PDB file of C-alpha atoms in Angstrom:
ATOM      1  CA  ASP A   1      56.834 145.371  72.907  1.00 57.00           C
ATOM      2  CA  ALA A   2      53.282 144.063  72.651  1.00 59.00           C
ATOM      3  CA  LYS A   3      51.663 144.755  69.285  1.00 88.00           C
ATOM      4  CA  THR A   4      48.177 145.005  70.739  1.00 95.00           C
ATOM      5  CA  THR A   5      46.199 147.668  72.568  1.00 95.00           C
ATOM      6  CA  GLN A   6      43.517 146.816  75.106  1.00 97.00           C
ATOM      7  CA  PRO A   7      41.586 149.024  77.520  1.00 97.00           C
ATOM      8  CA  PRO A   8      42.808 148.478  81.074  1.00 96.00           C
ATOM      9  CA  SER A   9      39.521 147.253  82.487  1.00 97.00           C
ATOM     10  CA  MET A  10      35.848 146.598  81.937  1.00 97.00           C
ATOM     11  CA  ASP A  11      32.975 145.011  83.751  1.00 95.00           C
ATOM     12  CA  CYS A  12      29.799 143.210  82.873  1.00 96.00           C
ATOM     13  CA  ALA A  13      26.837 141.672  84.637  1.00 97.00           C
ATOM     14  CA  GLU A  14      26.714 137.965  85.325  1.00 97.00           C
ATOM     15  CA  GLY A  15      24.785 136.121  82.635  1.00 97.00           C
ATOM     16  CA  ARG A  16      25.340 138.793  80.028  1.00 97.00           C
ATOM     17  CA  ALA A  17      27.771 138.648  77.129  1.00 97.00           C
ATOM     18  CA  ALA A  18      31.227 140.111  77.722  1.00 98.00           C
ATOM     19  CA  ASN A  19      32.779 141.682  74.627  1.00 98.00           C
ATOM     20  CA  LEU A  20      36.488 142.331  75.042  1.00 98.00           C
ATOM     21  CA  PRO A  21      38.069 144.534  72.363  1.00 98.00           C
ATOM     22  CA  CYS A  22      41.628 144.454  71.048  1.00 98.00           C
ATOM     23  CA  ASN A  23      43.406 146.648  68.512  1.00 97.00           C
ATOM     24  CA  HIS A  24      46.293 145.258  66.465  1.00 96.00           C
ATOM     25  CA  SER A  25      46.631 147.727  63.625  1.00 94.00           C
ATOM     26  CA  THR A  26      50.182 146.651  62.683  1.00 92.00           C
ATOM     27  CA  ILE A  27      49.399 142.937  62.397  1.00 94.00           C
ATOM     28  CA  SER A  28      51.216 141.121  59.585  1.00 90.00           C
ATOM     29  CA  GLY A  29      49.617 138.708  57.160  1.00 88.00           C
ATOM     30  CA  ASN A  30      50.985 135.555  58.793  1.00 89.00           C
ATOM     31  CA  GLU A  31      50.378 136.562  62.412  1.00 92.00           C
ATOM     32  CA  TYR A  32      47.672 134.899  64.450  1.00 94.00           C
ATOM     33  CA  VAL A  33      45.557 136.525  67.158  1.00 96.00           C
ATOM     34  CA  TYR A  34      45.584 134.593  70.444  1.00 96.00           C
ATOM     35  CA  TRP A  35      43.580 135.155  73.603  1.00 98.00           C
ATOM     36  CA  TYR A  36      44.621 133.934  77.021  1.00 98.00           C
ATOM     37  CA  ARG A  37      43.255 134.695  80.454  1.00 98.00           C
ATOM     38  CA  GLN A  38      44.858 134.589  83.862  1.00 98.00           C
ATOM     39  CA  ILE A  39      43.089 134.155  87.147  1.00 95.00           C
ATOM     40  CA  HIS A  40      44.990 135.298  90.220  1.00 87.00           C
ATOM     41  CA  SER A  41      47.812 132.931  91.240  1.00 85.00           C
ATOM     42  CA  GLN A  42      47.330 130.674  88.229  1.00 94.00           C
ATOM     43  CA  GLY A  43      49.155 130.393  84.928  1.00 96.00           C
ATOM     44  CA  PRO A  44      47.662 131.852  81.746  1.00 97.00           C
ATOM     45  CA  GLN A  45      44.895 129.739  80.265  1.00 97.00           C
ATOM     46  CA  TYR A  46      44.574 129.425  76.498  1.00 97.00           C
ATOM     47  CA  ILE A  47      41.136 130.478  75.235  1.00 98.00           C
ATOM     48  CA  ILE A  48      41.099 130.710  71.447  1.00 97.00           C
ATOM     49  CA  HIS A  49      43.082 131.830  68.424  1.00 96.00           C
ATOM     50  CA  GLY A  50      42.464 132.756  64.799  1.00 95.00           C
ATOM     51  CA  LEU A  51      44.055 134.082  61.635  1.00 94.00           C
ATOM     52  CA  LYS A  52      41.303 135.812  59.687  1.00 92.00           C
ATOM     53  CA  ASN A  53      38.112 133.819  60.045  1.00 88.00           C
ATOM     54  CA  ASN A  54      35.861 134.046  63.063  1.00 95.00           C
ATOM     55  CA  GLU A  55      36.364 131.177  65.486  1.00 96.00           C
ATOM     56  CA  THR A  56      34.201 129.612  68.180  1.00 97.00           C
ATOM     57  CA  ASN A  57      34.883 126.981  70.790  1.00 96.00           C
ATOM     58  CA  GLU A  58      33.337 125.872  74.051  1.00 96.00           C
ATOM     59  CA  MET A  59      34.778 128.829  75.914  1.00 95.00           C
ATOM     60  CA  ALA A  60      34.348 131.814  73.631  1.00 97.00           C
ATOM     61  CA  SER A  61      34.026 133.313  70.168  1.00 98.00           C
ATOM     62  CA  LEU A  62      36.660 135.348  68.382  1.00 98.00           C
ATOM     63  CA  ILE A  63      35.553 137.948  65.867  1.00 98.00           C
ATOM     64  CA  ILE A  64      38.308 139.378  63.651  1.00 97.00           C
ATOM     65  CA  THR A  65      37.558 142.374  61.445  1.00 96.00           C
ATOM     66  CA  GLU A  66      37.999 141.994  57.708  1.00 95.00           C
ATOM     67  CA  ASP A  67      41.088 144.217  57.683  1.00 95.00           C
ATOM     68  CA  ARG A  68      42.420 142.219  60.675  1.00 95.00           C
ATOM     69  CA  LYS A  69      43.304 145.401  62.544  1.00 95.00           C
ATOM     70  CA  SER A  70      41.087 144.596  65.492  1.00 97.00           C
ATOM     71  CA  SER A  71      39.276 141.733  67.139  1.00 97.00           C
ATOM     72  CA  THR A  72      36.722 141.032  69.852  1.00 98.00           C
ATOM     73  CA  LEU A  73      36.606 138.148  72.271  1.00 98.00           C
ATOM     74  CA  ILE A  74      33.059 137.254  73.243  1.00 98.00           C
ATOM     75  CA  LEU A  75      32.162 135.331  76.376  1.00 98.00           C
ATOM     76  CA  PRO A  76      28.507 134.608  75.653  1.00 97.00           C
ATOM     77  CA  HIS A  77      27.227 134.193  79.217  1.00 96.00           C
ATOM     78  CA  ALA A  78      29.719 135.597  81.695  1.00 97.00           C
ATOM     79  CA  THR A  79      29.943 134.053  85.157  1.00 97.00           C
ATOM     80  CA  LEU A  80      31.750 135.200  88.271  1.00 97.00           C
ATOM     81  CA  ARG A  81      34.478 132.658  87.472  1.00 96.00           C
ATOM     82  CA  ASP A  82      35.257 134.582  84.284  1.00 97.00           C
ATOM     83  CA  THR A  83      36.680 137.451  86.345  1.00 97.00           C
ATOM     84  CA  ALA A  84      40.322 137.543  85.217  1.00 98.00           C
ATOM     85  CA  VAL A  85      42.958 139.404  83.223  1.00 98.00           C
ATOM     86  CA  TYR A  86      42.490 138.735  79.513  1.00 98.00           C
ATOM     87  CA  TYR A  87      45.447 139.032  77.158  1.00 97.00           C
ATOM     88  CA  CYS A  88      45.165 139.602  73.419  1.00 97.00           C
ATOM     89  CA  ILE A  89      48.394 138.589  71.674  1.00 96.00           C
ATOM     90  CA  VAL A  90      49.538 138.792  68.070  1.00 95.00           C
ATOM     91  CA  ARG A  91      52.046 136.079  67.295  1.00 91.00           C
ATOM     92  CA  PRO A  92      54.086 135.157  64.234  1.00 85.00           C
ATOM     93  CA  PRO A  93      53.957 131.405  63.537  1.00 80.00           C
ATOM     94  CA  GLY A  94      56.069 129.336  65.902  1.00 78.00           C
ATOM     95  CA  SER A  95      57.402 132.227  67.940  1.00 83.00           C
ATOM     96  CA  ARG A  96      57.232 133.327  71.544  1.00 88.00           C
ATOM     97  CA  LEU A  97      54.168 134.949  73.082  1.00 93.00           C
ATOM     98  CA  THR A  98      54.577 138.661  73.858  1.00 93.00           C
ATOM     99  CA  PHE A  99      52.143 139.674  76.585  1.00 94.00           C
ATOM    100  CA  GLY A 100      50.970 143.210  77.282  1.00 92.00           C
ATOM    101  CA  LYS A 101      49.165 144.233  80.452  1.00 91.00           C
ATOM    102  CA  GLY A 102      45.851 142.806  79.297  1.00 95.00           C
ATOM    103  CA  ILE A 103      42.358 143.867  80.241  1.00 97.00           C
ATOM    104  CA  THR A 104      40.906 143.158  83.668  1.00 97.00           C
ATOM    105  CA  LEU A 105      37.374 141.850  83.334  1.00 98.00           C
ATOM    106  CA  SER A 106      35.206 142.075  86.434  1.00 98.00           C
ATOM    107  CA  VAL A 107      31.932 140.172  86.350  1.00 97.00           C
ATOM    108  CA  ARG A 108      29.441 141.554  88.865  1.00 96.00           C
ATOM    109  CA  PRO A 109      26.582 139.556  90.389  1.00 95.00           C
TER     110      PRO A 109
ATOM    111  CA  ASP B   1      45.847 115.576  85.176  1.00 54.00           C
ATOM    112  CA  THR B   2      47.716 115.719  81.855  1.00 77.00           C
ATOM    113  CA  GLY B   3      48.513 119.440  81.917  1.00 94.00           C
ATOM    114  CA  VAL B   4      51.838 121.182  82.418  1.00 97.00           C
ATOM    115  CA  SER B   5      53.192 120.532  85.897  1.00 97.00           C
ATOM    116  CA  GLN B   6      55.622 122.760  87.783  1.00 98.00           C
ATOM    117  CA  ASP B   7      57.443 122.085  91.012  1.00 97.00           C
ATOM    118  CA  PRO B   8      57.674 123.575  93.551  1.00 97.00           C
ATOM    119  CA  ARG B   9      54.689 125.935  93.567  1.00 97.00           C
ATOM    120  CA  HIS B  10      56.389 128.258  96.004  1.00 97.00           C
ATOM    121  CA  LYS B  11      60.033 128.802  96.909  1.00 98.00           C
ATOM    122  CA  ILE B  12      61.394 131.147  99.553  1.00 98.00           C
ATOM    123  CA  THR B  13      65.133 131.559  99.771  1.00 97.00           C
ATOM    124  CA  LYS B  14      67.783 133.936 101.008  1.00 97.00           C
ATOM    125  CA  ARG B  15      69.623 136.251  98.675  1.00 97.00           C
ATOM    126  CA  GLY B  16      72.707 134.602  97.260  1.00 97.00           C
ATOM    127  CA  GLN B  17      71.358 131.054  97.318  1.00 98.00           C
ATOM    128  CA  ASN B  18      70.851 128.888  94.237  1.00 98.00           C
ATOM    129  CA  VAL B  19      67.401 127.627  93.283  1.00 98.00           C
ATOM    130  CA  THR B  20      66.166 125.110  90.726  1.00 98.00           C
ATOM    131  CA  PHE B  21      62.666 124.721  89.323  1.00 98.00           C
ATOM    132  CA  ARG B  22      61.252 121.817  87.369  1.00 98.00           C
ATOM    133  CA  CYS B  23      58.698 121.728  84.575  1.00 98.00           C
ATOM    134  CA  ASP B  24      56.999 118.626  83.181  1.00 97.00           C
ATOM    135  CA  PRO B  25      55.316 119.475  79.880  1.00 97.00           C
ATOM    136  CA  ILE B  26      52.309 117.817  78.292  1.00 95.00           C
ATOM    137  CA  SER B  27      53.738 114.502  77.147  1.00 92.00           C
ATOM    138  CA  GLU B  28      53.214 114.843  73.392  1.00 88.00           C
ATOM    139  CA  HIS B  29      54.578 118.387  73.235  1.00 93.00           C
ATOM    140  CA  ASN B  30      58.103 118.836  71.944  1.00 92.00           C
ATOM    141  CA  ARG B  31      58.330 122.602  72.499  1.00 94.00           C
ATOM    142  CA  LEU B  32      58.883 123.940  75.995  1.00 96.00           C
ATOM    143  CA  TYR B  33      58.984 127.599  77.031  1.00 96.00           C
ATOM    144  CA  TRP B  34      59.968 129.480  80.184  1.00 97.00           C
ATOM    145  CA  TYR B  35      58.479 132.862  81.089  1.00 97.00           C
ATOM    146  CA  ARG B  36      58.816 135.173  84.077  1.00 97.00           C
ATOM    147  CA  GLN B  37      56.034 137.328  85.494  1.00 97.00           C
ATOM    148  CA  THR B  38      56.368 140.138  88.020  1.00 95.00           C
ATOM    149  CA  LEU B  39      53.510 141.714  89.909  1.00 91.00           C
ATOM    150  CA  GLY B  40      51.111 143.664  87.716  1.00 89.00           C
ATOM    151  CA  GLN B  41      52.843 142.729  84.480  1.00 92.00           C
ATOM    152  CA  GLY B  42      52.205 140.149  81.803  1.00 94.00           C
ATOM    153  CA  PRO B  43      54.576 137.186  81.460  1.00 96.00           C
ATOM    154  CA  GLU B  44      57.920 137.839  79.728  1.00 96.00           C
ATOM    155  CA  PHE B  45      59.674 135.270  77.558  1.00 96.00           C
ATOM    156  CA  LEU B  46      62.934 133.805  78.868  1.00 97.00           C
ATOM    157  CA  THR B  47      63.857 130.840  76.672  1.00 96.00           C
ATOM    158  CA  TYR B  48      62.512 127.918  74.694  1.00 94.00           C
ATOM    159  CA  PHE B  49      63.457 124.381  73.698  1.00 95.00           C
ATOM    160  CA  GLN B  50      62.537 122.217  70.787  1.00 93.00           C
ATOM    161  CA  ASN B  51      63.108 118.711  72.074  1.00 93.00           C
ATOM    162  CA  GLU B  52      66.449 118.938  73.899  1.00 94.00           C
ATOM    163  CA  ALA B  53      67.808 121.883  71.906  1.00 94.00           C
ATOM    164  CA  GLN B  54      67.646 125.345  73.442  1.00 94.00           C
ATOM    165  CA  LEU B  55      66.810 127.468  70.412  1.00 93.00           C
ATOM    166  CA  GLU B  56      66.291 130.959  71.780  1.00 92.00           C
ATOM    167  CA  LYS B  57      67.243 132.917  74.881  1.00 93.00           C
ATOM    168  CA  SER B  58      65.966 136.339  75.876  1.00 93.00           C
ATOM    169  CA  ARG B  59      68.343 139.073  76.967  1.00 90.00           C
ATOM    170  CA  LEU B  60      66.476 138.828  80.284  1.00 85.00           C
ATOM    171  CA  LEU B  61      68.250 135.505  80.828  1.00 88.00           C
ATOM    172  CA  SER B  62      71.414 136.674  82.538  1.00 90.00           C
ATOM    173  CA  ASP B  63      74.504 134.525  83.097  1.00 93.00           C
ATOM    174  CA  ARG B  64      73.091 133.492  86.468  1.00 96.00           C
ATOM    175  CA  PHE B  65      70.214 131.691  84.761  1.00 97.00           C
ATOM    176  CA  SER B  66      70.541 128.338  83.062  1.00 96.00           C
ATOM    177  CA  ALA B  67      67.903 126.056  81.612  1.00 97.00           C
ATOM    178  CA  GLU B  68      68.166 122.478  80.490  1.00 96.00           C
ATOM    179  CA  ARG B  69      65.918 119.905  78.925  1.00 97.00           C
ATOM    180  CA  PRO B  70      67.765 116.594  78.957  1.00 92.00           C
ATOM    181  CA  LYS B  71      66.260 113.937  76.684  1.00 87.00           C
ATOM    182  CA  GLY B  72      63.637 116.399  75.504  1.00 86.00           C
ATOM    183  CA  SER B  73      61.223 115.666  78.318  1.00 92.00           C
ATOM    184  CA  PHE B  74      61.145 117.664  81.574  1.00 97.00           C
ATOM    185  CA  SER B  75      63.075 120.902  81.931  1.00 98.00           C
ATOM    186  CA  THR B  76      64.870 122.630  84.791  1.00 98.00           C
ATOM    187  CA  LEU B  77      65.552 126.325  85.308  1.00 98.00           C
ATOM    188  CA  GLU B  78      68.345 127.184  87.717  1.00 98.00           C
ATOM    189  CA  ILE B  79      69.114 130.600  89.146  1.00 97.00           C
ATOM    190  CA  GLN B  80      72.506 131.001  90.785  1.00 97.00           C
ATOM    191  CA  ARG B  81      73.362 133.636  93.397  1.00 97.00           C
ATOM    192  CA  THR B  82      69.783 134.876  93.617  1.00 97.00           C
ATOM    193  CA  GLU B  83      69.085 138.592  93.888  1.00 96.00           C
ATOM    194  CA  GLN B  84      66.065 140.537  95.158  1.00 95.00           C
ATOM    195  CA  GLY B  85      65.083 141.316  91.581  1.00 95.00           C
ATOM    196  CA  ASP B  86      64.669 137.625  90.822  1.00 97.00           C
ATOM    197  CA  SER B  87      61.493 137.533  92.908  1.00 97.00           C
ATOM    198  CA  ALA B  88      58.767 136.643  90.420  1.00 97.00           C
ATOM    199  CA  MET B  89      56.486 133.911  89.147  1.00 97.00           C
ATOM    200  CA  TYR B  90      58.324 131.540  86.798  1.00 98.00           C
ATOM    201  CA  LEU B  91      55.979 129.983  84.261  1.00 98.00           C
ATOM    202  CA  CYS B  92      56.506 127.033  81.976  1.00 98.00           C
ATOM    203  CA  ALA B  93      54.496 126.349  78.823  1.00 97.00           C
ATOM    204  CA  SER B  94      54.540 123.629  76.185  1.00 96.00           C
ATOM    205  CA  SER B  95      53.162 123.153  72.701  1.00 94.00           C
ATOM    206  CA  PHE B  96      53.233 120.944  69.641  1.00 91.00           C
ATOM    207  CA  ASP B  97      55.858 121.703  67.049  1.00 83.00           C
ATOM    208  CA  ARG B  98      53.475 123.256  64.531  1.00 77.00           C
ATOM    209  CA  SER B  99      53.479 126.935  63.785  1.00 74.00           C
ATOM    210  CA  ASN B 100      50.086 128.030  65.059  1.00 86.00           C
ATOM    211  CA  GLN B 101      49.650 125.609  67.935  1.00 89.00           C
ATOM    212  CA  PRO B 102      48.834 127.314  71.241  1.00 93.00           C
ATOM    213  CA  GLN B 103      51.106 127.150  74.242  1.00 95.00           C
ATOM    214  CA  HIS B 104      49.637 125.643  77.396  1.00 96.00           C
ATOM    215  CA  PHE B 105      50.892 126.941  80.727  1.00 97.00           C
ATOM    216  CA  GLY B 106      51.510 125.460  84.126  1.00 97.00           C
ATOM    217  CA  ASP B 107      50.570 127.321  87.295  1.00 96.00           C
ATOM    218  CA  GLY B 108      54.105 128.503  87.866  1.00 97.00           C
ATOM    219  CA  THR B 109      56.655 128.605  90.660  1.00 98.00           C
ATOM    220  CA  ARG B 110      56.504 131.712  92.820  1.00 97.00           C
ATOM    221  CA  LEU B 111      59.988 132.694  93.981  1.00 98.00           C
ATOM    222  CA  SER B 112      60.462 135.028  96.936  1.00 97.00           C
ATOM    223  CA  ILE B 113      63.946 136.268  97.819  1.00 97.00           C
ATOM    224  CA  LEU B 114      64.453 137.368 101.413  1.00 92.00           C
TER     225      LEU B 114
END
């Protein structure tokens, strides 16, 4: 079973920041938080991952709380192409990915 | 394009037939994973290889399923005597052999059983 909890859906306006929450209250000390997204009919696309420090790359920022029990993925300027299902995954080092149902982000014009 | 490549993209077959899918991972990656995704669900793990060795198999991988990765490069997933319930998207992913390295996915093979 997935070790994360995400709301089923959210929307945001194009050009605004999209903040996608994820709860992982049972995360272990060596488990990383990964975010993937999946656009219809495509495979999951890796976005970002982190252990305990906040991370940023060209796609997004990942904010992990100090107790590591929750995190937020931030898309700073959402576009229509960011409409997708976003998966938050907690993963022990070197193991499989266990996907939940994810959160459906709808970006409106 | 140096991403993960899967072939074919779509496969339609009659129940009871055998099907085989191919995955070409990113060339430097020595880990290769297979997942299955049904409509409305997230992908589910099936099996993974480190080089040519198959190190883990999910209980979802029934006796009708077999995966190989000869020479540690491309991989094939074969389903024998297909059933209606095998209809799904079959996804392949690859990664470096380091503990926190992300897996990168192909666009999958969509299997439809008539």
